[in-house]
Amino acid sequence: MRKLSNKPARIGALLLTGLLSVGACAPVCAQVANPAAPPPAAAPAPAPAPAGAPVPWNSLSQDQQHLLSRVAGQWDQLPAQRQQALASGSQRWLGMSPDQRDQARQRFNQWQQMPEQRRQQLRQRWEEFRALPPQQQQADRENFRKFQQLPQDQRQQLRQRWQSATPTQRKNMVQRARQRRMEPPPPPKPRRFPGH
């Protein structure tokens, strides 16, 4: 198992990985000593701290403290936003099934193998997504879900079309797709019967 550094920048990168991995907390997934063990029963989630407020270490459950033990010594020096993200991520981790944890580990490993430029692009895209209104975020999630359900060859064609497009063409493609999703469906055409 790969050992984590205690540097704040490393923790931030790991946290972002968790956010990008469908709610998994990457610092936690890299620290689990026995991945084959069944998940411990998650304690009830403590009341979330107000946005921007620090999270006291002693407010975390024993299981959360165990998962985050590598950052225990520097917990008080972490920004409040990072403390909140790690606390909520560890709570999500405790609620995951073994299969979900395996998926999170795989995504974490993929993140570690990415070039820094690609990571930066993903961070930027994540921030852009978070800045969208909630309805737009939901629509984008639904669109991604639909894309994942397409046959492999159709997904590949769409990827190739996207990759061969210029930045302006890509922007127009996204805008058209969003407009189509937001428009009400056209009314049904009236039926014409023979002789009328």
mmCIF file of N, CA, C and O in Angstrom, residues 101-159:
data_model
loop_
_atom_site.group_PDB
_atom_site.id
_atom_site.type_symbol
_atom_site.label_atom_id
_atom_site.label_comp_id
_atom_site.label_asym_id
_atom_site.label_seq_id
_atom_site.Cartn_x
_atom_site.Cartn_y
_atom_site.Cartn_z
ATOM 1 N N ARG A 101 -15.668 0.779 -2.506
ATOM 2 C CA ARG A 101 -14.316 1.124 -2.063
ATOM 3 C C ARG A 101 -13.282 0.710 -3.108
ATOM 4 O O ARG A 101 -12.334 1.437 -3.373
ATOM 5 N N ASP A 102 -13.482 -0.461 -3.711
ATOM 6 C CA ASP A 102 -12.565 -0.903 -4.768
ATOM 7 C C ASP A 102 -12.584 0.068 -5.940
ATOM 8 O O ASP A 102 -11.538 0.406 -6.497
ATOM 9 N N GLN A 103 -13.774 0.509 -6.326
ATOM 10 C CA GLN A 103 -13.874 1.485 -7.415
ATOM 11 C C GLN A 103 -13.164 2.783 -7.053
ATOM 12 O O GLN A 103 -12.472 3.377 -7.883
ATOM 13 N N ALA A 104 -13.327 3.214 -5.814
ATOM 14 C CA ALA A 104 -12.665 4.447 -5.369
ATOM 15 C C ALA A 104 -11.144 4.289 -5.411
ATOM 16 O O ALA A 104 -10.431 5.198 -5.837
ATOM 17 N N ARG A 105 -10.655 3.141 -5.002
ATOM 18 C CA ARG A 105 -9.205 2.888 -5.047
ATOM 19 C C ARG A 105 -8.699 2.920 -6.491
ATOM 20 O O ARG A 105 -7.633 3.471 -6.781
ATOM 21 N N GLN A 106 -9.471 2.305 -7.401
ATOM 22 C CA GLN A 106 -9.061 2.306 -8.808
ATOM 23 C C GLN A 106 -8.993 3.729 -9.354
ATOM 24 O O GLN A 106 -8.049 4.090 -10.054
ATOM 25 N N ARG A 107 -9.993 4.543 -9.015
ATOM 26 C CA ARG A 107 -9.991 5.931 -9.480
ATOM 27 C C ARG A 107 -8.827 6.713 -8.870
ATOM 28 O O ARG A 107 -8.219 7.550 -9.522
ATOM 29 N N PHE A 108 -8.534 6.429 -7.613
ATOM 30 C CA PHE A 108 -7.408 7.083 -6.962
ATOM 31 C C PHE A 108 -6.108 6.736 -7.678
ATOM 32 O O PHE A 108 -5.266 7.600 -7.942
ATOM 33 N N ASN A 109 -5.931 5.456 -8.010
ATOM 34 C CA ASN A 109 -4.722 5.037 -8.726
ATOM 35 C C ASN A 109 -4.642 5.694 -10.097
ATOM 36 O O ASN A 109 -3.560 6.095 -10.531
ATOM 37 N N GLN A 110 -5.779 5.810 -10.784
ATOM 38 C CA GLN A 110 -5.793 6.492 -12.080
ATOM 39 C C GLN A 110 -5.372 7.952 -11.908
ATOM 40 O O GLN A 110 -4.610 8.481 -12.716
ATOM 41 N N TRP A 111 -5.879 8.593 -10.864
ATOM 42 C CA TRP A 111 -5.543 9.993 -10.604
ATOM 43 C C TRP A 111 -4.032 10.143 -10.376
ATOM 44 O O TRP A 111 -3.404 11.051 -10.914
ATOM 45 N N GLN A 112 -3.448 9.246 -9.606
ATOM 46 C CA GLN A 112 -2.023 9.333 -9.321
ATOM 47 C C GLN A 112 -1.175 9.168 -10.578
ATOM 48 O O GLN A 112 -0.089 9.729 -10.669
ATOM 49 N N GLN A 113 -1.656 8.405 -11.538
ATOM 50 C CA GLN A 113 -0.888 8.147 -12.749
ATOM 51 C C GLN A 113 -1.056 9.236 -13.804
ATOM 52 O O GLN A 113 -0.334 9.237 -14.790
ATOM 53 N N MET A 114 -1.995 10.153 -13.598
ATOM 54 C CA MET A 114 -2.226 11.211 -14.585
ATOM 55 C C MET A 114 -1.102 12.244 -14.562
ATOM 56 O O MET A 114 -0.569 12.558 -13.502
ATOM 57 N N PRO A 115 -0.786 12.801 -15.725
ATOM 58 C CA PRO A 115 0.160 13.922 -15.746
ATOM 59 C C PRO A 115 -0.455 15.123 -15.011
ATOM 60 O O PRO A 115 -1.677 15.289 -14.986
ATOM 61 N N GLU A 116 0.384 15.953 -14.440
ATOM 62 C CA GLU A 116 -0.090 17.103 -13.667
ATOM 63 C C GLU A 116 -0.973 18.024 -14.500
ATOM 64 O O GLU A 116 -1.955 18.566 -13.994
ATOM 65 N N GLN A 117 -0.672 18.195 -15.777
ATOM 66 C CA GLN A 117 -1.483 19.069 -16.624
ATOM 67 C C GLN A 117 -2.915 18.537 -16.729
ATOM 68 O O GLN A 117 -3.873 19.299 -16.664
ATOM 69 N N ARG A 118 -3.069 17.238 -16.856
ATOM 70 C CA ARG A 118 -4.406 16.630 -16.933
ATOM 71 C C ARG A 118 -5.148 16.805 -15.608
ATOM 72 O O ARG A 118 -6.337 17.085 -15.585
ATOM 73 N N ARG A 119 -4.429 16.648 -14.505
ATOM 74 C CA ARG A 119 -5.063 16.856 -13.199
ATOM 75 C C ARG A 119 -5.572 18.285 -13.069
ATOM 76 O O ARG A 119 -6.665 18.515 -12.567
ATOM 77 N N GLN A 120 -4.760 19.225 -13.525
ATOM 78 C CA GLN A 120 -5.159 20.631 -13.445
ATOM 79 C C GLN A 120 -6.411 20.885 -14.293
ATOM 80 O O GLN A 120 -7.309 21.616 -13.877
ATOM 81 N N GLN A 121 -6.476 20.280 -15.471
ATOM 82 C CA GLN A 121 -7.667 20.423 -16.313
ATOM 83 C C GLN A 121 -8.896 19.879 -15.593
ATOM 84 O O GLN A 121 -9.969 20.491 -15.622
ATOM 85 N N LEU A 122 -8.758 18.728 -14.953
ATOM 86 C CA LEU A 122 -9.883 18.131 -14.236
ATOM 87 C C LEU A 122 -10.298 18.992 -13.050
ATOM 88 O O LEU A 122 -11.492 19.141 -12.776
ATOM 89 N N ARG A 123 -9.319 19.554 -12.341
ATOM 90 C CA ARG A 123 -9.653 20.453 -11.232
ATOM 91 C C ARG A 123 -10.458 21.644 -11.740
ATOM 92 O O ARG A 123 -11.460 22.046 -11.128
ATOM 93 N N GLN A 124 -10.026 22.207 -12.858
ATOM 94 C CA GLN A 124 -10.724 23.356 -13.427
ATOM 95 C C GLN A 124 -12.147 22.974 -13.856
ATOM 96 O O GLN A 124 -13.103 23.704 -13.581
ATOM 97 N N ARG A 125 -12.283 21.837 -14.509
ATOM 98 C CA ARG A 125 -13.617 21.393 -14.927
ATOM 99 C C ARG A 125 -14.523 21.140 -13.727
ATOM 100 O O ARG A 125 -15.714 21.447 -13.759
ATOM 101 N N TRP A 126 -13.946 20.595 -12.639
ATOM 102 C CA TRP A 126 -14.727 20.360 -11.436
ATOM 103 C C TRP A 126 -15.220 21.684 -10.862
ATOM 104 O O TRP A 126 -16.376 21.806 -10.472
ATOM 105 N N GLU A 127 -14.355 22.687 -10.811
ATOM 106 C CA GLU A 127 -14.755 24.001 -10.280
ATOM 107 C C GLU A 127 -15.824 24.634 -11.165
ATOM 108 O O GLU A 127 -16.765 25.253 -10.666
ATOM 109 N N GLU A 128 -15.702 24.478 -12.473
ATOM 110 C CA GLU A 128 -16.725 25.000 -13.386
ATOM 111 C C GLU A 128 -18.056 24.297 -13.153
ATOM 112 O O GLU A 128 -19.110 24.932 -13.141
ATOM 113 N N PHE A 129 -18.003 22.994 -12.950
ATOM 114 C CA PHE A 129 -19.231 22.239 -12.690
ATOM 115 C C PHE A 129 -19.880 22.705 -11.391
ATOM 116 O O PHE A 129 -21.080 22.917 -11.322
ATOM 117 N N ARG A 130 -19.072 22.874 -10.349
ATOM 118 C CA ARG A 130 -19.613 23.302 -9.051
ATOM 119 C C ARG A 130 -20.220 24.699 -9.112
ATOM 120 O O ARG A 130 -21.084 25.029 -8.308
ATOM 121 N N ALA A 131 -19.769 25.515 -10.065
ATOM 122 C CA ALA A 131 -20.295 26.874 -10.189
ATOM 123 C C ALA A 131 -21.641 26.898 -10.919
ATOM 124 O O ALA A 131 -22.327 27.927 -10.903
ATOM 125 N N LEU A 132 -22.026 25.790 -11.555
ATOM 126 C CA LEU A 132 -23.300 25.741 -12.275
ATOM 127 C C LEU A 132 -24.467 25.746 -11.293
ATOM 128 O O LEU A 132 -24.344 25.260 -10.165
ATOM 129 N N PRO A 133 -25.628 26.251 -11.724
ATOM 130 C CA PRO A 133 -26.821 26.153 -10.873
ATOM 131 C C PRO A 133 -27.174 24.679 -10.638
ATOM 132 O O PRO A 133 -26.868 23.820 -11.471
ATOM 133 N N PRO A 134 -27.823 24.376 -9.514
ATOM 134 C CA PRO A 134 -28.141 22.972 -9.195
ATOM 135 C C PRO A 134 -28.915 22.252 -10.305
ATOM 136 O O PRO A 134 -28.657 21.078 -10.574
ATOM 137 N N GLN A 135 -29.853 22.945 -10.963
ATOM 138 C CA GLN A 135 -30.610 22.276 -12.035
ATOM 139 C C GLN A 135 -29.691 21.884 -13.183
ATOM 140 O O GLN A 135 -29.851 20.834 -13.788
ATOM 141 N N GLN A 136 -28.717 22.753 -13.479
ATOM 142 C CA GLN A 136 -27.786 22.453 -14.562
ATOM 143 C C GLN A 136 -26.878 21.289 -14.180
ATOM 144 O O GLN A 136 -26.588 20.423 -15.003
ATOM 145 N N GLN A 137 -26.444 21.262 -12.930
ATOM 146 C CA GLN A 137 -25.623 20.141 -12.473
ATOM 147 C C GLN A 137 -26.396 18.829 -12.621
ATOM 148 O O GLN A 137 -25.852 17.829 -13.092
ATOM 149 N N GLN A 138 -27.650 18.846 -12.212
ATOM 150 C CA GLN A 138 -28.468 17.636 -12.307
ATOM 151 C C GLN A 138 -28.645 17.215 -13.765
ATOM 152 O O GLN A 138 -28.567 16.025 -14.099
ATOM 153 N N ALA A 139 -28.885 18.199 -14.633
ATOM 154 C CA ALA A 139 -29.051 17.887 -16.056
ATOM 155 C C ALA A 139 -27.764 17.292 -16.624
ATOM 156 O O ALA A 139 -27.808 16.337 -17.406
ATOM 157 N N ASP A 140 -26.621 17.841 -16.233
ATOM 158 C CA ASP A 140 -25.350 17.314 -16.716
ATOM 159 C C ASP A 140 -25.103 15.896 -16.205
ATOM 160 O O ASP A 140 -24.606 15.042 -16.929
ATOM 161 N N ARG A 141 -25.462 15.649 -14.955
ATOM 162 C CA ARG A 141 -25.315 14.289 -14.414
ATOM 163 C C ARG A 141 -26.193 13.305 -15.186
ATOM 164 O O ARG A 141 -25.780 12.190 -15.493
ATOM 165 N N GLU A 142 -27.411 13.722 -15.464
ATOM 166 C CA GLU A 142 -28.338 12.858 -16.199
ATOM 167 C C GLU A 142 -27.811 12.577 -17.607
ATOM 168 O O GLU A 142 -27.882 11.456 -18.104
ATOM 169 N N ASN A 143 -27.265 13.609 -18.231
ATOM 170 C CA ASN A 143 -26.710 13.442 -19.568
ATOM 171 C C ASN A 143 -25.538 12.454 -19.535
ATOM 172 O O ASN A 143 -25.416 11.595 -20.408
ATOM 173 N N PHE A 144 -24.694 12.565 -18.521
ATOM 174 C CA PHE A 144 -23.570 11.639 -18.398
ATOM 175 C C PHE A 144 -24.068 10.218 -18.182
ATOM 176 O O PHE A 144 -23.537 9.263 -18.755
ATOM 177 N N ARG A 145 -25.107 10.064 -17.350
ATOM 178 C CA ARG A 145 -25.684 8.743 -17.111
ATOM 179 C C ARG A 145 -26.194 8.142 -18.425
ATOM 180 O O ARG A 145 -25.953 6.972 -18.719
ATOM 181 N N LYS A 146 -26.861 8.958 -19.224
ATOM 182 C CA LYS A 146 -27.357 8.482 -20.520
ATOM 183 C C LYS A 146 -26.202 8.097 -21.444
ATOM 184 O O LYS A 146 -26.272 7.098 -22.159
ATOM 185 N N PHE A 147 -25.147 8.909 -21.431
ATOM 186 C CA PHE A 147 -23.973 8.617 -22.252
ATOM 187 C C PHE A 147 -23.381 7.256 -21.859
ATOM 188 O O PHE A 147 -23.038 6.456 -22.718
ATOM 189 N N GLN A 148 -23.293 6.990 -20.554
ATOM 190 C CA GLN A 148 -22.732 5.728 -20.077
ATOM 191 C C GLN A 148 -23.569 4.536 -20.513
ATOM 192 O O GLN A 148 -23.057 3.426 -20.614
ATOM 193 N N GLN A 149 -24.861 4.742 -20.788
ATOM 194 C CA GLN A 149 -25.730 3.642 -21.184
ATOM 195 C C GLN A 149 -25.702 3.377 -22.693
ATOM 196 O O GLN A 149 -26.256 2.382 -23.144
ATOM 197 N N LEU A 150 -25.066 4.254 -23.450
ATOM 198 C CA LEU A 150 -24.978 4.044 -24.893
ATOM 199 C C LEU A 150 -24.073 2.851 -25.196
ATOM 200 O O LEU A 150 -23.175 2.530 -24.420
ATOM 201 N N PRO A 151 -24.275 2.221 -26.346
ATOM 202 C CA PRO A 151 -23.355 1.139 -26.749
ATOM 203 C C PRO A 151 -21.928 1.684 -26.903
ATOM 204 O O PRO A 151 -21.733 2.857 -27.229
ATOM 205 N N GLN A 152 -20.960 0.836 -26.686
ATOM 206 C CA GLN A 152 -19.555 1.233 -26.717
ATOM 207 C C GLN A 152 -19.177 1.931 -28.024
ATOM 208 O O GLN A 152 -18.490 2.949 -28.008
ATOM 209 N N ASP A 153 -19.621 1.396 -29.176
ATOM 210 C CA ASP A 153 -19.236 2.008 -30.454
ATOM 211 C C ASP A 153 -19.816 3.408 -30.612
ATOM 212 O O ASP A 153 -19.158 4.311 -31.133
ATOM 213 N N GLN A 154 -21.017 3.623 -30.114
ATOM 214 C CA GLN A 154 -21.631 4.942 -30.199
ATOM 215 C C GLN A 154 -20.904 5.938 -29.283
ATOM 216 O O GLN A 154 -20.670 7.081 -29.655
ATOM 217 N N ARG A 155 -20.517 5.481 -28.091
ATOM 218 C CA ARG A 155 -19.742 6.353 -27.197
ATOM 219 C C ARG A 155 -18.419 6.731 -27.834
ATOM 220 O O ARG A 155 -17.967 7.865 -27.762
ATOM 221 N N GLN A 156 -17.776 5.752 -28.489
ATOM 222 C CA GLN A 156 -16.494 6.011 -29.130
ATOM 223 C C GLN A 156 -16.645 7.032 -30.258
ATOM 224 O O GLN A 156 -15.804 7.921 -30.413
ATOM 225 N N GLN A 157 -17.719 6.924 -31.049
ATOM 226 C CA GLN A 157 -17.954 7.897 -32.114
ATOM 227 C C GLN A 157 -18.128 9.303 -31.547
ATOM 228 O O GLN A 157 -17.589 10.272 -32.095
ATOM 229 N N LEU A 158 -18.888 9.396 -30.474
ATOM 230 C CA LEU A 158 -19.085 10.707 -29.853
ATOM 231 C C LEU A 158 -17.778 11.264 -29.293
ATOM 232 O O LEU A 158 -17.510 12.460 -29.413
ATOM 233 N N ARG A 159 -16.952 10.412 -28.706
ATOM 234 C CA ARG A 159 -15.652 10.866 -28.192
ATOM 235 C C ARG A 159 -14.771 11.379 -29.325
ATOM 236 O O ARG A 159 -14.116 12.405 -29.209
#
